[in-house]
Amino acid sequence: MNLSFLINPFTARLFFFPPFLNSPNSLSLPLKTLGFLRCTRTMSAAPVHVKDRIDLSDKEKKIFDLLLNSLRHSNLDTQLRVAGGWVRDKLLGKDCYDIDIAVDNMMGREFCEKVNEYLSHAGEQMHGISVIQSNPDQSKHLETARMHLFDTWIDFVNLRSETYAENSRIPTMKFGTAEEDAYRRDLTLNSMFYNINTDSVEDLTGRGVADLKSGVIVTPLPPKATFLDDPLRVLRAIRFGARFGFVLDEELKKAAADEEVKAALANKISRERIGHEIDLMVSGNRPVNAMNFICELQLFWVVFSLPQNSEPAVVEGCDRQCVAYMNAAWDVLQQVGCSIFSAEQCRLYLYGALFIPLRQTVYSDSKGKKARILIFSAHHLDPLAFLYEARRLYSGCYVHMSKSFSHYFDLQIPVVSNIFLNSLKLKTKDAETVISLHSACERFVSLIPFMTSSEDSVVVSAELEEENFDVSLPLRRRIWTGLLLRQLKDFWRVALLMSTLLSTNNDHTEEFLRDLSKLEEKRDTFIRVENSIIELDLDNVWKVKPLLDGKAIMNVLQLKSGGRQVGEWQQKVVKWQLAHPTGTAEDCIDWIKQSQSKRAKLE
């Protein structure tokens, strides 16, 4: 994915979110503190340059010539029109490789068969035809045929007109005219056609070009009816508004916030389709704009739905806090620069920032199922057993539980996990990574002062004391940091940057609340800690293999089988290796023997 959209800072905001909500306890902020976060002004769209005609690339000419030759070969009077986003993007002077062709007098599959007939007649290789069936229950009304022509996937659909039976939102679809089809499109900027037969743009609603030039997101038909036809269009309107920096039409905003429309979005559209739209927004060029729209239209909890038994209960204003964190995260990212992050890291960083206010909110599984991603608390557990199992299983903020150990814990599931897996139907790995980042952020908050000053850390001292490591402060720093980075791997910079949004200060003073706006300070903190980690030679520490594996440790300890003791020593070996970066396997073996000898004398 091209990351050029992240290089130039995005400064325009649809409404003012003062970026200063970074308290770990910010969910409890009084509403009078949050009241000013509401939209206080309307942003007018800037004029947009729109081309007078569409210029075809060489590949597009080849594709369209093939389709026209297929028409002539079969003596068809069919009109072929490229629909939707391709027309919009070409008029804006942008490349687009997503070509959807509307056929006026047959199904898309039938026309694809005509294309293959022509290819066979011309002695060319025929192409496979895949058909995606319609699914009206999920507002997928059109059967789509797909072919791969000149290394480009082309979708073919028929022009449509729809009628609705009384008390039903499932339409009866029939062939329609190009004008009827245009008015059934989601937005006027997506309603234009490029007629391949006549090499001309058709703006059959009479508004497509004008709205594109004005930079306004408008529906061809009344917006509420348009959204009830396919509620996903609400999110598409938001995504396109954010992507192009356009404003939303006032009637459109009113319809999008309508309770009937929100209920239809929540209940009629599959969570996979919702998650896909949200993912496109977060991965897009103006993710904060998109989340601002969602928040303004009171759709945040419709999209990012939470279980009913969440604890602590989410308070009013939490959605605005979430967007404020993403806003700050985006701005800090511009300060640091994006070249050090992959597209996937940027994406999960923004998700993680968005859900910072929810990172400590959990819920219980009402069905009693074992969750894969869990926060746990120990009850009636032997301290040594808990220490061993926590170290063995605990990674960031999630645990892979085994049946044999599950009875030790009161299991609770992070709501962030529920958002990823149920509300958005995204990958389990995404949920695991973001939850791990949230946990690592808290640990980095403790690490940052330790990395940037000469003061000792009580947390780190306690961590090292139990291992009887007699090492200097710099080596303690190296051990603690190395353990954290071994868990995060190449996401450690993401966690570090996200941690700059947090604060250890729980005082909700105005000065504290404005901390998020100190972008240069956060950038400098990130750079200082990053440089310290590089100086400690830990920036790729997770790639370093332990000097001794479990079998070698068993030989040193003269054990016949593995178990808890071997696992504990494996952790100790990693720490010893971090404290002795130039040590050898023989040195480590000597240290184990000496430690065992000291323990035997004490016993």
XYZ file of C-alpha atoms in Angstrom:
603
model
C 0.000 0.000 0.000
C 1.254 3.483 -0.874
C 1.914 5.429 2.309
C 2.326 8.802 0.629
C -0.972 9.884 2.140
C 0.663 9.766 5.563
C 3.625 11.973 4.733
C 1.872 15.328 4.478
C 0.155 16.403 7.720
C -3.599 16.558 7.461
C -4.617 19.773 9.154
C -8.250 20.330 8.149
C -10.790 19.117 10.728
C -14.526 18.912 10.236
C -15.028 20.146 13.765
C -12.744 20.992 16.641
C -11.547 18.132 18.811
C -9.027 19.745 21.189
C -6.397 17.020 21.385
C -5.917 16.830 25.114
C -7.796 13.813 26.437
C -5.100 11.394 27.531
C -5.973 10.345 31.057
C -6.009 6.609 31.778
C -9.185 7.421 33.709
C -10.606 9.771 31.113
C -13.881 7.832 30.964
C -14.807 9.545 34.206
C -14.311 13.094 32.907
C -17.327 15.301 33.645
C -19.575 16.155 30.732
C -18.998 19.873 31.244
C -15.360 19.168 30.333
C -16.411 17.347 27.180
C -19.234 19.595 26.059
C -17.084 21.796 23.880
C -16.103 18.796 21.769
C -19.349 19.030 19.834
C -19.414 20.550 16.388
C -19.355 24.321 16.678
C -19.005 25.339 13.047
C -19.858 24.128 9.560
C -17.058 23.553 7.113
C -17.711 24.652 3.533
C -16.261 22.642 0.692
C -13.543 24.082 -1.511
C -14.122 24.023 -5.287
C -12.822 20.855 -6.946
C -11.197 20.734 -10.378
C -13.136 18.340 -12.615
C -12.019 17.451 -16.150
C -14.300 18.075 -19.120
C -13.735 14.629 -20.637
C -12.262 11.257 -19.773
C -8.842 10.335 -21.108
C -8.381 6.587 -21.501
C -5.156 4.732 -20.823
C -3.803 2.326 -23.424
C -5.026 -0.651 -21.395
C -8.496 0.852 -21.012
C -8.668 1.414 -24.773
C -7.801 -2.262 -25.370
C -10.455 -3.424 -22.911
C -13.185 -1.228 -24.341
C -12.269 -2.069 -27.946
C -12.582 -5.764 -27.097
C -16.034 -5.193 -25.614
C -17.188 -3.169 -28.621
C -15.883 -5.842 -31.008
C -17.875 -8.408 -29.037
C -21.007 -6.326 -29.596
C -20.382 -6.096 -33.322
C -19.619 -9.803 -33.643
C -22.978 -10.738 -32.109
C -24.890 -7.909 -33.823
C -25.994 -6.547 -30.453
C -27.487 -3.100 -29.953
C -26.405 -3.195 -26.306
C -25.155 -0.022 -24.664
C -22.131 -0.544 -22.430
C -21.528 1.960 -19.670
C -18.755 2.149 -17.101
C -20.449 3.061 -13.846
C -19.617 4.609 -10.525
C -16.229 5.237 -9.029
C -14.177 4.796 -12.186
C -16.026 7.681 -13.855
C -15.663 9.861 -10.758
C -11.943 9.215 -10.406
C -11.196 9.715 -14.096
C -13.000 13.066 -14.028
C -10.832 14.015 -11.057
C -7.732 13.088 -13.046
C -6.982 10.015 -10.925
C -6.140 6.496 -12.041
C -8.712 3.833 -11.230
C -8.446 0.106 -11.817
C -11.884 -0.851 -10.501
C -14.007 -1.079 -13.649
C -17.724 -1.862 -13.296
C -19.687 -2.099 -16.538
C -23.468 -1.791 -16.687
C -25.234 -3.624 -19.523
C -28.625 -2.279 -20.563
C -30.490 -5.258 -22.058
C -29.076 -8.492 -20.634
C -27.500 -9.940 -17.531
C -23.801 -9.411 -17.009
C -23.163 -13.146 -17.218
C -24.846 -13.323 -20.638
C -22.664 -10.544 -21.996
C -19.511 -12.220 -20.665
C -20.484 -15.292 -22.650
C -20.748 -13.094 -25.770
C -17.226 -11.815 -25.079
C -15.943 -15.386 -24.963
C -17.749 -16.186 -28.211
C -15.906 -13.335 -29.883
C -12.563 -14.373 -28.384
C -13.089 -17.923 -29.662
C -13.981 -16.611 -33.133
C -10.863 -14.424 -33.141
C -8.665 -17.343 -32.105
C -7.942 -15.792 -28.731
C -7.974 -17.491 -25.357
C -11.360 -17.456 -23.648
C -11.629 -16.375 -20.012
C -13.390 -17.829 -17.024
C -16.583 -16.205 -15.794
C -17.299 -16.024 -12.084
C -20.763 -15.098 -10.871
C -21.522 -13.469 -7.520
C -25.169 -14.078 -6.706
C -27.445 -11.375 -5.358
C -28.397 -11.445 -1.661
C -31.300 -9.049 -0.993
C -31.374 -9.913 2.707
C -27.963 -8.263 2.996
C -28.841 -5.437 0.560
C -26.790 -7.076 -2.210
C -29.336 -6.661 -4.993
C -27.347 -7.322 -8.162
C -25.933 -10.480 -9.651
C -22.391 -9.667 -10.732
C -20.346 -11.447 -13.391
C -16.573 -11.049 -13.418
C -13.922 -11.569 -16.096
C -10.161 -11.013 -16.162
C -9.245 -9.017 -19.272
C -5.785 -7.604 -20.000
C -4.682 -8.273 -16.402
C -7.665 -6.344 -15.060
C -10.741 -7.667 -13.270
C -13.929 -6.331 -14.848
C -17.359 -6.585 -13.183
C -20.485 -6.744 -15.345
C -23.993 -6.011 -14.052
C -27.293 -5.145 -15.661
C -28.983 -1.773 -15.385
C -31.678 -2.055 -12.764
C -34.944 -0.629 -11.611
C -36.529 -1.648 -8.326
C -40.024 -1.791 -6.887
C -40.963 -2.529 -3.293
C -43.938 -4.478 -2.060
C -45.877 -2.915 0.796
C -44.248 -3.476 4.215
C -41.130 -4.955 2.636
C -37.640 -3.532 2.221
C -36.572 -6.345 -0.130
C -36.951 -5.027 -3.687
C -38.145 -6.722 -6.810
C -35.419 -6.078 -9.368
C -36.028 -5.698 -13.077
C -34.154 -4.297 -16.052
C -34.163 -0.531 -15.984
C -33.018 2.431 -17.966
C -29.707 4.139 -17.411
C -31.543 7.042 -15.771
C -33.406 4.738 -13.377
C -30.138 3.033 -12.511
C -28.380 6.359 -11.917
C -31.023 7.470 -9.433
C -30.645 4.169 -7.567
C -26.932 4.787 -6.968
C -25.676 5.620 -3.499
C -24.311 9.117 -4.198
C -24.520 11.600 -7.049
C -20.748 11.560 -7.477
C -21.022 7.797 -8.093
C -24.088 8.035 -10.353
C -22.360 9.107 -13.570
C -21.716 6.785 -16.512
C -19.085 6.665 -19.195
C -20.820 5.377 -22.315
C -18.298 3.165 -24.107
C -20.353 3.156 -27.307
C -20.413 6.956 -27.612
C -17.210 7.813 -25.710
C -19.085 10.299 -23.531
C -19.902 11.006 -19.885
C -23.585 10.735 -18.965
C -24.726 12.693 -15.902
C -28.319 11.506 -15.869
C -29.235 12.869 -12.431
C -28.077 16.299 -13.543
C -26.121 16.686 -10.307
C -23.113 14.402 -10.481
C -20.634 16.790 -12.065
C -21.964 19.807 -10.147
C -21.745 18.070 -6.760
C -18.295 16.771 -7.621
C -17.138 20.298 -8.449
C -18.765 21.683 -5.296
C -17.267 19.006 -3.059
C -20.569 17.944 -1.517
C -21.755 14.413 -0.699
C -25.389 14.097 -1.833
C -27.726 11.197 -2.617
C -29.625 11.159 -5.954
C -32.949 10.374 -4.243
C -34.118 11.490 -0.776
C -31.372 10.294 1.586
C -33.513 8.392 4.071
C -35.057 6.245 1.335
C -31.611 5.752 -0.184
C -30.163 4.615 3.149
C -33.060 2.313 3.963
C -32.599 0.710 0.537
C -29.024 -0.169 1.542
C -27.976 1.139 4.983
C -24.317 0.536 4.182
C -24.586 3.638 2.010
C -24.378 5.687 5.202
C -20.836 4.455 5.753
C -19.984 4.824 2.083
C -21.116 8.457 2.199
C -18.872 8.995 5.208
C -15.934 7.233 3.579
C -16.141 9.226 0.360
C -16.672 12.464 2.262
C -13.525 11.806 4.277
C -11.515 10.497 1.335
C -12.083 13.556 -0.843
C -12.350 16.122 1.942
C -15.958 16.846 0.940
C -18.765 17.991 3.214
C -21.933 16.017 3.835
C -25.204 17.485 2.677
C -27.335 18.610 5.645
C -30.313 16.462 4.639
C -27.989 13.504 4.250
C -26.627 14.026 7.768
C -30.129 14.262 9.184
C -31.110 10.995 7.499
C -27.913 9.218 8.564
C -28.620 10.067 12.211
C -32.252 8.918 11.940
C -33.098 6.141 14.403
C -34.749 3.976 11.743
C -31.676 4.224 9.535
C -29.343 3.447 12.435
C -31.433 0.403 13.340
C -31.332 -0.787 9.733
C -27.547 -0.383 9.636
C -27.183 -2.343 12.866
C -29.583 -5.150 11.968
C -29.786 -5.443 8.189
C -26.147 -5.217 7.098
C -23.657 -7.979 7.749
C -20.874 -7.096 10.138
C -18.360 -8.178 7.498
C -19.575 -5.409 5.171
C -19.494 -2.858 7.983
C -16.000 -3.928 8.979
C -14.802 -3.654 5.390
C -16.022 -0.052 5.127
C -14.463 0.911 8.468
C -11.186 -0.726 7.487
C -11.123 1.305 4.269
C -11.653 4.466 6.329
C -8.907 3.693 8.842
C -6.512 2.742 6.036
C -7.452 5.795 3.995
C -5.948 9.231 3.657
C -8.199 10.996 6.197
C -9.150 8.486 8.908
C -9.780 11.179 11.523
C -12.244 12.909 9.209
C -14.137 9.639 8.804
C -14.321 9.002 12.553
C -15.408 12.614 13.117
C -18.322 12.034 10.730
C -19.259 8.789 12.492
C -19.168 10.508 15.856
C -21.084 13.574 14.676
C -23.843 11.404 13.186
C -24.131 9.405 16.436
C -23.141 6.193 14.684
C -20.100 5.342 16.784
C -21.775 2.743 18.997
C -23.805 1.401 16.070
C -20.585 0.582 14.256
C -18.392 -0.262 17.246
C -21.087 -2.076 19.200
C -20.309 -3.268 22.733
C -21.669 -6.147 24.829
C -24.374 -5.144 27.293
C -22.432 -6.334 30.334
C -19.335 -4.203 29.749
C -17.478 -2.992 32.841
C -16.893 -0.225 33.615
C -19.948 1.090 31.817
C -19.124 3.427 28.961
C -20.168 6.981 29.803
C -21.501 9.714 27.560
C -18.741 11.405 25.630
C -16.551 8.314 25.350
C -17.013 8.236 21.575
C -15.635 11.769 21.316
C -12.690 10.808 23.499
C -11.932 7.880 21.199
C -11.848 10.173 18.178
C -9.737 12.726 20.071
C -7.130 10.030 20.733
C -7.060 9.030 17.075
C -6.733 12.704 16.156
C -3.719 13.080 18.443
C -2.242 9.784 17.224
C -2.516 10.934 13.620
C -0.832 14.259 14.384
C 1.995 12.618 16.346
C 2.505 10.217 13.446
C 3.060 13.177 11.137
C 5.588 14.619 13.583
C 7.589 11.392 13.742
C 7.298 10.519 10.057
C 5.768 7.411 8.555
C 8.672 5.856 6.702
C 9.602 3.710 9.720
C 6.153 2.100 9.809
C 4.529 -0.326 7.400
C 0.983 0.231 6.151
C -0.246 -2.517 8.481
C 1.520 -0.960 11.457
C -0.031 2.436 10.685
C -3.458 0.834 10.398
C -3.278 -1.005 13.722
C -1.673 1.998 15.402
C -4.717 4.100 14.486
C -7.137 1.388 15.613
C -5.217 1.104 18.868
C -5.332 4.855 19.467
C -9.053 4.988 18.671
C -9.786 2.389 21.344
C -7.448 3.698 24.071
C -10.384 4.873 26.238
C -11.810 1.322 26.045
C -8.593 -0.538 26.804
C -9.556 -1.326 30.405
C -13.201 -2.162 29.659
C -14.062 -5.859 29.762
C -17.071 -8.151 29.665
C -17.847 -11.722 30.694
C -18.809 -14.397 28.222
C -22.451 -15.146 29.075
C -22.207 -18.580 27.425
C -19.221 -19.549 29.525
C -17.033 -20.196 26.506
C -13.270 -20.098 26.804
C -12.116 -16.913 25.126
C -8.976 -16.822 23.051
C -8.158 -13.241 23.965
C -8.440 -12.615 27.665
C -7.591 -10.457 30.607
C -7.324 -12.524 33.734
C -7.142 -12.111 37.508
C -5.972 -14.842 39.841
C -8.010 -16.264 42.709
C -6.948 -18.923 45.245
C -3.743 -19.543 43.342
C -0.386 -20.412 44.826
C 1.840 -17.331 44.225
C 4.665 -19.338 42.674
C 2.276 -21.194 40.394
C 0.672 -17.932 39.357
C 4.056 -16.314 38.713
C 5.173 -19.168 36.496
C 1.945 -19.494 34.547
C 1.529 -15.750 34.139
C 5.028 -15.451 32.729
C 4.563 -18.460 30.498
C 1.154 -17.460 29.160
C 0.882 -13.725 29.574
C 1.745 -11.699 26.515
C 0.655 -8.102 26.420
C -2.968 -8.204 27.476
C -4.111 -11.552 26.122
C -3.690 -15.192 27.074
C -4.006 -18.456 25.187
C -5.675 -20.530 27.882
C -5.449 -24.278 28.279
C -8.230 -26.318 29.850
C -5.933 -27.562 32.575
C -5.241 -24.037 33.795
C -8.509 -22.224 33.118
C -9.924 -22.921 36.587
C -7.288 -20.686 38.156
C -8.703 -17.536 36.618
C -11.763 -15.347 36.623
C -11.874 -14.828 32.864
C -12.939 -11.548 31.319
C -12.780 -10.509 27.667
C -11.652 -7.057 26.517
C -14.409 -5.188 24.694
C -11.778 -4.249 22.117
C -11.635 -7.933 21.232
C -15.409 -7.953 20.814
C -15.249 -4.910 18.533
C -12.703 -6.530 16.229
C -14.145 -10.038 16.165
C -17.890 -9.385 16.382
C -18.659 -5.752 15.534
C -16.257 -5.518 12.584
C -15.520 -9.189 11.857
C -11.846 -8.422 11.344
C -8.976 -10.839 11.864
C -8.245 -12.370 15.253
C -4.631 -11.352 14.755
C -5.712 -7.702 14.514
C -7.497 -7.958 17.851
C -4.550 -9.686 19.495
C -2.103 -7.094 18.206
C -4.133 -4.082 19.347
C -4.761 -5.564 22.794
C -1.068 -6.343 23.101
C -0.251 -2.761 22.079
C -2.563 -1.405 24.766
C -0.816 -3.463 27.417
C 2.616 -2.516 26.119
C 1.662 1.171 26.175
C 1.146 1.017 29.922
C 4.518 -0.648 30.340
C 6.239 1.868 28.081
C 4.804 4.684 30.227
C 6.783 3.214 33.135
C 9.791 2.553 30.939
C 10.117 6.025 29.408
C 11.377 7.804 32.570
C 13.713 4.882 33.222
C 15.113 5.137 29.682
C 15.505 8.914 29.700
C 16.906 9.501 33.204
C 19.378 8.010 35.674
C 16.748 7.299 38.321
C 16.084 3.714 39.350
C 12.702 2.104 38.830
C 10.910 0.291 41.622
C 9.057 -1.900 39.150
C 12.209 -2.984 37.382
C 14.121 -3.499 40.622
C 11.421 -5.799 41.950
C 11.395 -7.682 38.675
C 15.129 -8.282 38.848
C 15.533 -8.813 42.589
C 13.819 -12.172 42.554
C 16.296 -13.464 39.988
C 19.269 -12.452 42.175
C 20.810 -10.516 39.318
C 23.643 -8.406 40.623
C 23.785 -5.998 37.692
C 24.162 -2.267 37.174
C 21.356 0.125 36.335
C 22.136 0.185 32.572
C 21.919 -3.616 32.476
C 18.645 -3.587 34.400
C 17.366 -1.175 31.806
C 18.540 -3.514 29.068
C 16.837 -6.545 30.604
C 13.494 -4.877 31.203
C 13.438 -3.241 27.780
C 14.582 -6.391 26.023
C 11.807 -8.478 27.571
C 9.195 -5.997 26.409
C 10.577 -5.801 22.872
C 10.820 -9.594 22.592
C 7.057 -9.696 23.084
C 6.254 -6.835 20.707
C 8.757 -7.768 18.003
C 8.626 -5.310 15.083
C 5.601 -3.540 16.593
C 7.675 -2.050 19.426
C 7.928 1.347 17.740
C 4.147 1.358 17.301
C 3.634 0.697 21.015
C 6.222 3.309 21.956
C 4.582 5.967 19.805
C 1.138 5.099 21.157
C 2.431 5.325 24.721
C 3.302 8.991 24.208
C -0.451 9.638 24.167
C -0.756 8.389 27.741
C 0.279 9.957 31.011
C 1.001 8.634 34.480
C -0.642 11.751 35.961
C -4.224 11.183 37.109
C -4.911 14.828 37.924
C -7.699 16.075 35.658
C -6.471 19.653 35.582
C -6.676 21.818 32.507
C -2.900 21.645 32.157
C -2.998 17.865 32.241
C -5.877 17.636 29.757
C -3.975 19.744 27.254
C -1.024 17.374 27.318
C -2.157 15.620 24.137
C -1.553 18.795 22.144
C 2.191 18.823 22.950
C 3.110 17.121 19.688
C 6.756 18.187 19.537
C 7.313 16.958 23.081
C 5.830 13.577 22.227
C 7.933 13.346 19.089
C 11.089 14.140 21.068
C 10.199 11.522 23.694
C 9.720 8.904 20.997
C 13.045 9.752 19.362
C 14.959 9.727 22.668
C 13.624 6.333 23.706
C 14.071 4.913 20.203
C 17.706 6.059 20.191
C 18.266 4.555 23.644
C 16.899 1.215 22.455
C 19.151 1.294 19.399
C 22.168 2.210 21.548
C 21.399 -0.800 23.752
C 21.393 -2.944 20.573
C 17.843 -4.093 21.297
C 16.025 -2.890 18.179
C 15.991 -6.465 16.787
C 16.328 -8.345 20.069
C 13.455 -10.745 19.323
C 15.544 -12.253 16.518
C 18.295 -13.304 18.946
C 18.037 -17.002 19.798
C 18.490 -18.118 23.428
C 21.944 -19.533 24.154
C 20.391 -22.631 25.730
C 17.242 -24.461 24.736
C 15.106 -26.617 27.014
C 17.089 -29.773 26.304
C 20.394 -28.088 27.160
C 18.933 -26.757 30.401
C 17.709 -30.252 31.324
C 21.236 -31.582 30.791
C 22.749 -28.900 33.025
C 20.157 -29.501 35.751
C 20.355 -33.284 35.250
C 16.612 -33.575 34.749
C 14.997 -36.524 32.993
C 11.886 -34.627 31.879
C 10.806 -31.052 31.337
C 8.211 -29.086 33.231
C 7.785 -25.939 35.236
C 11.381 -25.842 36.420
C 12.731 -25.929 32.874
C 10.303 -23.206 31.825
C 11.425 -20.991 34.688
C 15.070 -21.466 33.772
C 14.371 -20.676 30.128
C 13.048 -17.298 31.239
C 16.092 -16.803 33.472
C 18.434 -17.641 30.613
C 16.802 -14.985 28.435
C 17.279 -12.412 31.188
C 20.869 -13.482 31.801
C 21.562 -13.216 28.087
C 20.095 -9.704 28.005
C 22.305 -8.726 30.948
C 25.373 -10.331 29.324
C 25.081 -9.582 25.583
C 28.625 -10.869 24.910
C 28.228 -13.991 27.049
C 28.624 -17.484 25.601
C 26.672 -20.670 26.156
C 29.498 -21.933 28.388
C 29.281 -18.753 30.486
C 25.538 -19.238 30.855
C 25.974 -22.881 31.901
C 28.501 -21.824 34.553
C 26.040 -19.241 35.861
C 23.250 -21.838 36.126
C 25.530 -24.197 38.049
C 26.613 -21.432 40.414
C 23.002 -20.408 40.997
C 22.032 -23.991 41.743
C 24.961 -24.348 44.133
C 23.962 -21.188 46.034
C 20.370 -22.370 46.263
C 21.463 -25.777 47.584
C 23.530 -24.137 50.337
C 20.592 -21.940 51.373
C 18.322 -24.950 51.565
